[in-house]
Short mmCIF file of N, CA and C in Angstrom, two decimals:
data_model
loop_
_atom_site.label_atom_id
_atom_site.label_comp_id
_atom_site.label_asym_id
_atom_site.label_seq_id
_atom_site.Cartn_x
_atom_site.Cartn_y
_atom_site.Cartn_z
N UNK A 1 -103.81 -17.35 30.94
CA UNK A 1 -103.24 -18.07 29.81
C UNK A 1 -103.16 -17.15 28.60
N UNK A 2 -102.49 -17.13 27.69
CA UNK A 2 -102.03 -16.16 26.66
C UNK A 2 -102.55 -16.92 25.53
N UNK A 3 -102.90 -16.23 24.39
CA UNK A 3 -103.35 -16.74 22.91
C UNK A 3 -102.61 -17.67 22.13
N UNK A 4 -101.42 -17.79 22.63
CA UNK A 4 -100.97 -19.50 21.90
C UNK A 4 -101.24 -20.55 22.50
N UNK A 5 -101.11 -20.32 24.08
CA UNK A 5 -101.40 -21.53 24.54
C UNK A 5 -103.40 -21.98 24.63
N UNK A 6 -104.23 -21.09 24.42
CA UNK A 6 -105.44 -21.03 24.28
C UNK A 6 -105.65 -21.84 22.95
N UNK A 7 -104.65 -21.25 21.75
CA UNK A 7 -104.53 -21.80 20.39
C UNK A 7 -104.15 -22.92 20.86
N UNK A 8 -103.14 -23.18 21.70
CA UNK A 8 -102.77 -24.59 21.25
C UNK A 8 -103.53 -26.06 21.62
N UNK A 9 -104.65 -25.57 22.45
CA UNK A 9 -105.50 -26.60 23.21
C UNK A 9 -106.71 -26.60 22.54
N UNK A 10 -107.08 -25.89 21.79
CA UNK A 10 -108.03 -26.00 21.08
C UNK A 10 -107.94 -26.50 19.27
N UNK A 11 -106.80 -26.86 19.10
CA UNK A 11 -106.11 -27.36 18.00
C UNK A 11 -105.35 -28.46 18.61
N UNK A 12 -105.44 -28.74 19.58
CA UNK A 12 -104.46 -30.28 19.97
C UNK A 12 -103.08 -30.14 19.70
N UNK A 13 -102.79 -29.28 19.89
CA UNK A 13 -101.25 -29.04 19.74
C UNK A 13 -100.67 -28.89 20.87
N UNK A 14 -99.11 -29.79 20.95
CA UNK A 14 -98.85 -29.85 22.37
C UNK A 14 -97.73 -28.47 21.97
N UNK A 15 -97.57 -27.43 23.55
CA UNK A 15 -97.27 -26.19 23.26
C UNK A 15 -95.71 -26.67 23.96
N UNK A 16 -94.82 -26.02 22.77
CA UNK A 16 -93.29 -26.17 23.35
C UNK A 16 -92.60 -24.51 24.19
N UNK A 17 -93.38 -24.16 24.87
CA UNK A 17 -93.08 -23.48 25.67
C UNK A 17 -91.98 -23.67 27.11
N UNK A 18 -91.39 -23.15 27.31
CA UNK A 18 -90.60 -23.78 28.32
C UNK A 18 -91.32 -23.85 29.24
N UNK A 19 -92.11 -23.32 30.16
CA UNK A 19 -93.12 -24.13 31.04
C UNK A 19 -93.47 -25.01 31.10
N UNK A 20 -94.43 -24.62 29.15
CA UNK A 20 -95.28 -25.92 28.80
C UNK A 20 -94.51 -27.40 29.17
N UNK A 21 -92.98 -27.22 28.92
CA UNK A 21 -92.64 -28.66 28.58
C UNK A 21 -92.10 -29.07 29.66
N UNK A 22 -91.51 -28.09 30.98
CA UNK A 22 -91.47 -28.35 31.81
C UNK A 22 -92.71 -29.10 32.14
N UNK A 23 -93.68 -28.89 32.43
CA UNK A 23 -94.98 -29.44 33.37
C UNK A 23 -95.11 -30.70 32.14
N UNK A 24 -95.09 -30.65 30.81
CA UNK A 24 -95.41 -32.52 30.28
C UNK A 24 -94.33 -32.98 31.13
N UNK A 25 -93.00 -32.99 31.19
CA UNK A 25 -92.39 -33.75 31.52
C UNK A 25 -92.63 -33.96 32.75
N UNK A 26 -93.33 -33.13 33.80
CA UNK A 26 -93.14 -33.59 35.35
C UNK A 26 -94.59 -34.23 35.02
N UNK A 27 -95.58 -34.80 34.55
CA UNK A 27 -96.48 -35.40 34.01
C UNK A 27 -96.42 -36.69 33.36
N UNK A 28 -95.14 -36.50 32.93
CA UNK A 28 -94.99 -38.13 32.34
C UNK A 28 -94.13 -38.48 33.38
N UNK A 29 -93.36 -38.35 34.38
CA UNK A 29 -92.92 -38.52 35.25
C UNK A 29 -93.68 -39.51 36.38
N UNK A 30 -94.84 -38.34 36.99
CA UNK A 30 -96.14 -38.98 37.83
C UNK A 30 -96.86 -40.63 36.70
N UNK A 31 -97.00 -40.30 35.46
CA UNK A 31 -97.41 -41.27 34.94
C UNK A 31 -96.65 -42.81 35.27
N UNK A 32 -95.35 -42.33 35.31
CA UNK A 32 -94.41 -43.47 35.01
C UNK A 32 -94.56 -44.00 36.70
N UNK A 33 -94.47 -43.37 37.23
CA UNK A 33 -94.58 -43.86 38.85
C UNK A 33 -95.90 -44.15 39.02
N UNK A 34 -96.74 -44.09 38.44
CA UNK A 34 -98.24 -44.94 38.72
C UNK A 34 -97.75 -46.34 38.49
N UNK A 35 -97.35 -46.14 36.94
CA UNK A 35 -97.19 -47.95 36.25
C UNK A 35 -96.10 -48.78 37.35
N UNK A 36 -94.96 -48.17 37.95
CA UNK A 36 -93.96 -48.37 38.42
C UNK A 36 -94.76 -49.48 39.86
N UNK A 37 -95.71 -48.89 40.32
CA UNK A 37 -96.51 -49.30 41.78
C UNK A 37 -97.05 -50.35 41.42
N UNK A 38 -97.23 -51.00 40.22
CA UNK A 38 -98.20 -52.28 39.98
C UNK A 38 -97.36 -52.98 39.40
N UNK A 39 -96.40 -52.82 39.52
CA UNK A 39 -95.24 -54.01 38.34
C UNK A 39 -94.37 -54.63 39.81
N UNK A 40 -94.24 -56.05 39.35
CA UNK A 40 -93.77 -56.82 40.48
C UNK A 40 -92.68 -57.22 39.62
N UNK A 41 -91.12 -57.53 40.57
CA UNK A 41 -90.16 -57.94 39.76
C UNK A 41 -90.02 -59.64 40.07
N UNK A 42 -90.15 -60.66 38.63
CA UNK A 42 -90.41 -61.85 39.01
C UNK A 42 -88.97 -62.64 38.57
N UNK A 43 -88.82 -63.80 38.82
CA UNK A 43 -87.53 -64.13 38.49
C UNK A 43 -87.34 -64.59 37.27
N UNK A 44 -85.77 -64.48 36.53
CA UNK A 44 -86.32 -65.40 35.05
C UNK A 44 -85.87 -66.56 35.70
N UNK A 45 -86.52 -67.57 34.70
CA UNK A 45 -86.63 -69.01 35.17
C UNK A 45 -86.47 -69.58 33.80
N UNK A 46 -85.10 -70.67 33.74
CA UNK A 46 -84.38 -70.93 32.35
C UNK A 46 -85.81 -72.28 32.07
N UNK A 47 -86.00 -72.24 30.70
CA UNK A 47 -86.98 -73.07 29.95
C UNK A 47 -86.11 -74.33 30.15
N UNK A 48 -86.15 -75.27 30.46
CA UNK A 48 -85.49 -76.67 30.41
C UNK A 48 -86.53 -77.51 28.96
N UNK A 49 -85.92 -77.76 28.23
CA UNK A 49 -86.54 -78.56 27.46
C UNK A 49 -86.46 -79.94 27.21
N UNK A 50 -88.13 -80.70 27.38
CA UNK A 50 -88.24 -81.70 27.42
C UNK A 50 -86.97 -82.91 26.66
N UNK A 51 -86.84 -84.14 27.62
CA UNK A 51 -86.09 -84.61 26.78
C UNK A 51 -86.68 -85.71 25.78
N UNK A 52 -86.04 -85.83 24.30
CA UNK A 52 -86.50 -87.07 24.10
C UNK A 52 -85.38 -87.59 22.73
N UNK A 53 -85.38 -89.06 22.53
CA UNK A 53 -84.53 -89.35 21.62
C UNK A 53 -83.80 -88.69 20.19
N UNK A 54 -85.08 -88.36 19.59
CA UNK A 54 -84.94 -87.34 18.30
C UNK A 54 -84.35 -85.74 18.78
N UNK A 55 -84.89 -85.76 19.74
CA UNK A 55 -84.21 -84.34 19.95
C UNK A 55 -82.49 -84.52 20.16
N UNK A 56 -82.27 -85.38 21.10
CA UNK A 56 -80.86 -85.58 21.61
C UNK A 56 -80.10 -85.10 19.55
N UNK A 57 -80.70 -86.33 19.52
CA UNK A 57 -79.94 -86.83 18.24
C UNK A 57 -79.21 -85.69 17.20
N UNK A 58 -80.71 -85.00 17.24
CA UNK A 58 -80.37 -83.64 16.51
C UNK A 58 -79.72 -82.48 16.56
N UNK A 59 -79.57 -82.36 18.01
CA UNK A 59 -78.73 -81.60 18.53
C UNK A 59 -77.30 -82.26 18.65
N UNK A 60 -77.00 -83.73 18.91
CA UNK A 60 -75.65 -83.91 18.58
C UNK A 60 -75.12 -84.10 16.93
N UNK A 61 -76.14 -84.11 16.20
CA UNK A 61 -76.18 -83.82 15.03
C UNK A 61 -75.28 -82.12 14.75
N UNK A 62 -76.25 -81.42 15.05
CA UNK A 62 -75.84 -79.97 14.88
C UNK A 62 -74.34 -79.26 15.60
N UNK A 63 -74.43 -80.41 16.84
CA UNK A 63 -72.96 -79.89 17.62
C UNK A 63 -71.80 -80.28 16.55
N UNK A 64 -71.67 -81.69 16.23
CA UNK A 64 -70.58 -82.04 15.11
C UNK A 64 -70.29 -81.04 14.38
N UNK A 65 -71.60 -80.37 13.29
CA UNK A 65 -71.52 -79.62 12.76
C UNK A 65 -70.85 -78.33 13.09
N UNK A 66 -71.33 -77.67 14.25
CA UNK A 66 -71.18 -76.90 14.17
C UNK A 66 -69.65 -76.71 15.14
N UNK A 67 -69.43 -77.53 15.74
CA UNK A 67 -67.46 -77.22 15.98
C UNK A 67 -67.13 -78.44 15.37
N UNK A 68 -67.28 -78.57 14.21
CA UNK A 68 -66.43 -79.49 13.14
C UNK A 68 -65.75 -80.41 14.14
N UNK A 69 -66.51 -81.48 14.64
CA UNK A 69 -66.10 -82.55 15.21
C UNK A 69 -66.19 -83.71 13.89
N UNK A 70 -65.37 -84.52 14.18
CA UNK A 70 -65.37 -85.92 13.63
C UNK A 70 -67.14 -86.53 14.06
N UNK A 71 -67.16 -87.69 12.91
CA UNK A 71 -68.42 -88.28 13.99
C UNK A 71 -67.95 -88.90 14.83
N UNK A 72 -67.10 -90.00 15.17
CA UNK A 72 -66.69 -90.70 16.06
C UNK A 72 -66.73 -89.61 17.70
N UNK A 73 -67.15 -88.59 17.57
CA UNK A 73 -66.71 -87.99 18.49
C UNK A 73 -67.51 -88.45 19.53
N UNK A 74 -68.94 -88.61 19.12
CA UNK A 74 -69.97 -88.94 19.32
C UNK A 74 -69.65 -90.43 20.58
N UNK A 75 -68.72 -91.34 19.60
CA UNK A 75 -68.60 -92.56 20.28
C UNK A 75 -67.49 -92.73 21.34
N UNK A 76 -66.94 -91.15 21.64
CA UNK A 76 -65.70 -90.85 22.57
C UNK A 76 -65.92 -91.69 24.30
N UNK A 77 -65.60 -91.91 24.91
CA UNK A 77 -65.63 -92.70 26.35
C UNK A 77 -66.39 -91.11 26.92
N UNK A 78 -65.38 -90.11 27.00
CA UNK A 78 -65.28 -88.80 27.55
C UNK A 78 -66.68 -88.09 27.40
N UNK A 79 -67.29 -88.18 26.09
CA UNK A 79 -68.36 -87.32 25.64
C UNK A 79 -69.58 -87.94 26.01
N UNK A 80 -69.68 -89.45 26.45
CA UNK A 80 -70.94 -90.37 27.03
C UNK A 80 -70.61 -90.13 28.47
N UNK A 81 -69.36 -90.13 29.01
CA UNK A 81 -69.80 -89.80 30.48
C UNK A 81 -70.30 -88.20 30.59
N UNK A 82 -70.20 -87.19 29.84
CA UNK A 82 -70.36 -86.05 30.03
C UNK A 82 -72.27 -85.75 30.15
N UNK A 83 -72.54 -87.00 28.83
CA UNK A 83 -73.86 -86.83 28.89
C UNK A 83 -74.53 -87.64 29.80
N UNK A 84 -74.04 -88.75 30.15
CA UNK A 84 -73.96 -89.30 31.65
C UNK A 84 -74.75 -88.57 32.72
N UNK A 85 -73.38 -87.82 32.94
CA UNK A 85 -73.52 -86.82 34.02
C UNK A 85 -75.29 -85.49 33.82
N UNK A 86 -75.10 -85.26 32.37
CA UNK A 86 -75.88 -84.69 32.16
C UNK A 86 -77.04 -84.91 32.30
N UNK A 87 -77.44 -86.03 31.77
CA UNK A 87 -78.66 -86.93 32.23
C UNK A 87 -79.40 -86.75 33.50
N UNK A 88 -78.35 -86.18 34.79
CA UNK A 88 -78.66 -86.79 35.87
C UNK A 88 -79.47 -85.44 36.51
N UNK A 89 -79.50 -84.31 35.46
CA UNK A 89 -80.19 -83.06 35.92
C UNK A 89 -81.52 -83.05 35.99
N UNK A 90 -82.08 -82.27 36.33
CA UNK A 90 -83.82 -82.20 36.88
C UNK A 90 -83.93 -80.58 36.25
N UNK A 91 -83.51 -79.64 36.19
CA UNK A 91 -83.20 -78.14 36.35
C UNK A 91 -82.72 -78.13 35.02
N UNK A 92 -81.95 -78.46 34.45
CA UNK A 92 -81.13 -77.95 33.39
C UNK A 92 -79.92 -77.51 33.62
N UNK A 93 -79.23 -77.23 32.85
CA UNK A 93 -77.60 -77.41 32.83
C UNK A 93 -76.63 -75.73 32.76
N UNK A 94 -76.09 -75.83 33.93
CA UNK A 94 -75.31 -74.47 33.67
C UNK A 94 -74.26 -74.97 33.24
N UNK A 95 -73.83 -74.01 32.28
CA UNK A 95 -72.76 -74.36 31.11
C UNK A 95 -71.55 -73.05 31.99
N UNK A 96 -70.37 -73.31 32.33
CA UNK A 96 -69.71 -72.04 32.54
C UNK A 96 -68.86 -71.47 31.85
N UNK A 97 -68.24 -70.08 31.99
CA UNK A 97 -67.93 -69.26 30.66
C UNK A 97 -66.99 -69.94 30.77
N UNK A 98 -65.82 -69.05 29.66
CA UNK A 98 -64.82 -69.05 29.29
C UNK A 98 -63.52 -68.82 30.33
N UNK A 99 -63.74 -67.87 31.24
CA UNK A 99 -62.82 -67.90 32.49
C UNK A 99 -63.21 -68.91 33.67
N UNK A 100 -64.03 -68.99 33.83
CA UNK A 100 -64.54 -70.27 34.41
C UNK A 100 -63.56 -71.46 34.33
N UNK A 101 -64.27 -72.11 32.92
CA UNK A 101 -63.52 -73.09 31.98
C UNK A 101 -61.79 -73.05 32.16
N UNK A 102 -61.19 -71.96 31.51
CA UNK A 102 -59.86 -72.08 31.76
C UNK A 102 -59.44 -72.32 32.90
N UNK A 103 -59.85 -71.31 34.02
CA UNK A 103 -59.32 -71.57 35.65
C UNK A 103 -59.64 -73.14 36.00
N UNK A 104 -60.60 -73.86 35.53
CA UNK A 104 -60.67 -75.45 35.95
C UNK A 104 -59.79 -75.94 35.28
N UNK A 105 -59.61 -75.85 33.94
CA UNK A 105 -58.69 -76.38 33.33
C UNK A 105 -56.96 -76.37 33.62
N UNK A 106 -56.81 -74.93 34.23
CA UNK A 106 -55.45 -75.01 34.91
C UNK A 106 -55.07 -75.42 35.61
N UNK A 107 -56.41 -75.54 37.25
CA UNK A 107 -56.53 -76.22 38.16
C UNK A 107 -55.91 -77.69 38.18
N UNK A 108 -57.06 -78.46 36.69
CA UNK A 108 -56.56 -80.03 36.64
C UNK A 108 -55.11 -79.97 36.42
N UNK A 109 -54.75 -79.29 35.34
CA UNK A 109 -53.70 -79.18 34.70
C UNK A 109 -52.65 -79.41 35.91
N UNK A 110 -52.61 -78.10 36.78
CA UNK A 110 -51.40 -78.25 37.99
C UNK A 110 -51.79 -79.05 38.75
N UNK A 111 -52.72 -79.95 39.23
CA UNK A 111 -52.91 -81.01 40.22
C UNK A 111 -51.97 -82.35 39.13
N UNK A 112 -52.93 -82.55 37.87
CA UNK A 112 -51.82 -83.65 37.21
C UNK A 112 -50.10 -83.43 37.16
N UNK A 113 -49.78 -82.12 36.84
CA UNK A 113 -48.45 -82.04 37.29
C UNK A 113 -48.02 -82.36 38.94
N UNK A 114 -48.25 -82.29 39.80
CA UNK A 114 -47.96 -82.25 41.25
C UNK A 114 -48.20 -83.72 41.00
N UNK A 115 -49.11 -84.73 41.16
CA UNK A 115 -49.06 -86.36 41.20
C UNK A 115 -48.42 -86.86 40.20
N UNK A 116 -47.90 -86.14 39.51
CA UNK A 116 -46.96 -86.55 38.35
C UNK A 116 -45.67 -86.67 39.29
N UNK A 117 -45.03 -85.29 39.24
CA UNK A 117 -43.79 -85.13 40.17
C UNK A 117 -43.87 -86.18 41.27
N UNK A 118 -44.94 -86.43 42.53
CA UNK A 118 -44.41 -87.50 43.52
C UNK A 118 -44.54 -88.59 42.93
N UNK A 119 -45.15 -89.32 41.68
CA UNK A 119 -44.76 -90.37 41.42
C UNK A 119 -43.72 -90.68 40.70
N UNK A 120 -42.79 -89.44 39.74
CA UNK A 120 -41.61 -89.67 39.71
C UNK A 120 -40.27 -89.30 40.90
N UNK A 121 -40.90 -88.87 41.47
CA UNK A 121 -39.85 -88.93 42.45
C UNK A 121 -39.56 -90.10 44.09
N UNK A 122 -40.97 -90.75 43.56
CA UNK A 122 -41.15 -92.27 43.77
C UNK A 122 -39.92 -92.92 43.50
N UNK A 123 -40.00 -93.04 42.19
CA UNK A 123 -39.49 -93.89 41.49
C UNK A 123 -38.08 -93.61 41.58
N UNK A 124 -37.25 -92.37 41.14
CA UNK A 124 -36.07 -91.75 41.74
C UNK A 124 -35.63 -92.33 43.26
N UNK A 125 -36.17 -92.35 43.84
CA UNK A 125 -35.99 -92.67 45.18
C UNK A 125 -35.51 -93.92 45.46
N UNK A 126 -36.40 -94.71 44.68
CA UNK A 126 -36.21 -96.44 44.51
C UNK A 126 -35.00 -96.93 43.85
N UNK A 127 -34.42 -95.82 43.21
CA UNK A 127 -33.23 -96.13 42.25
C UNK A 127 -32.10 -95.38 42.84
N UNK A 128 -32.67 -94.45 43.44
CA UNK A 128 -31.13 -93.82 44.63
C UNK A 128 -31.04 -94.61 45.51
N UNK A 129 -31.90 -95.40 46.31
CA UNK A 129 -31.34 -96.48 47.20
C UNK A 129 -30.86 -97.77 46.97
N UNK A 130 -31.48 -98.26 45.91
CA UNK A 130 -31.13 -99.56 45.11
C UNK A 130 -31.15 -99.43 43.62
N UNK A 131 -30.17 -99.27 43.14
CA UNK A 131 -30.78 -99.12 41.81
C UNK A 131 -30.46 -100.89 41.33
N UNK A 132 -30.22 -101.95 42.42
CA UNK A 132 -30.46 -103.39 41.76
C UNK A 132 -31.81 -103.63 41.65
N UNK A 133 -33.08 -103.25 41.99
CA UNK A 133 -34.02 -103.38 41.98
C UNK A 133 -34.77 -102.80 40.69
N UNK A 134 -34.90 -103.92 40.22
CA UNK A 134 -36.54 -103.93 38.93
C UNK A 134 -36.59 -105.03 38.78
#
């Protein structure tokens, strides 16, 4: 060993020698693969939070607010079956993104067009063969 690195261990100084720093780093290396052997990978598991009246409330409180709904929105047919449905979870609720969302939404979208079309062309039909009939 040479007189700096003698200096440097007896002063606590870590030595930036290219060796030196070669060997910390293959050192913190071995370190990291010790910790690596005792760590188990566990699953995340979404917090479902308890339900209860005041809570609901407050949170449909804060939803109004916060996408500037009307209150009535609250009293919509659409928005009680949603929570309906919601109700009926044990787990908690996956919400899906934004491409998600649209692709269902197009989905309904072109199914209501298609039962649209055969029921007007129902009706077309009824009036190309008879149009004395109504």
């Amino acid at each position: 060993q040479g007189k700096y690195q003698t200096w440097a261990k007896t002063n606590s100084f870590e030595s930036m020698l290219p060796g030196d720093i070669k060997d910390h780093k293959e050192k913190a290396v071995h370190a990291q693969q010790a910790i690596n052997s005792h760590l188990t990978k566990r699953k995340l598991v979404e917090w479902v939070v308890p339900y209860s009246d005041k809570l609901f409330k407050t949170a449909a409180i804060e939803w109004l607010i916060a996408m500037d709904q009307p209150i009535q929105a609250l009293e919509h047919l659409k928005f009680k079956d949603m929570i309906d449905v919601a109700a009926c979870v044990t787990n908690g609720i996956k919400i899906p993104g934004q491409k998600a969302t649209h692709a269902d939404i197009m989905h309904i979208f072109k199914n209501h067009l298609t039962k649209l079309k055969v029921t007007l062309n129902v009706c077309l039909l009824i009036l190309a063969v008879s149009p004395y009939i109504i």
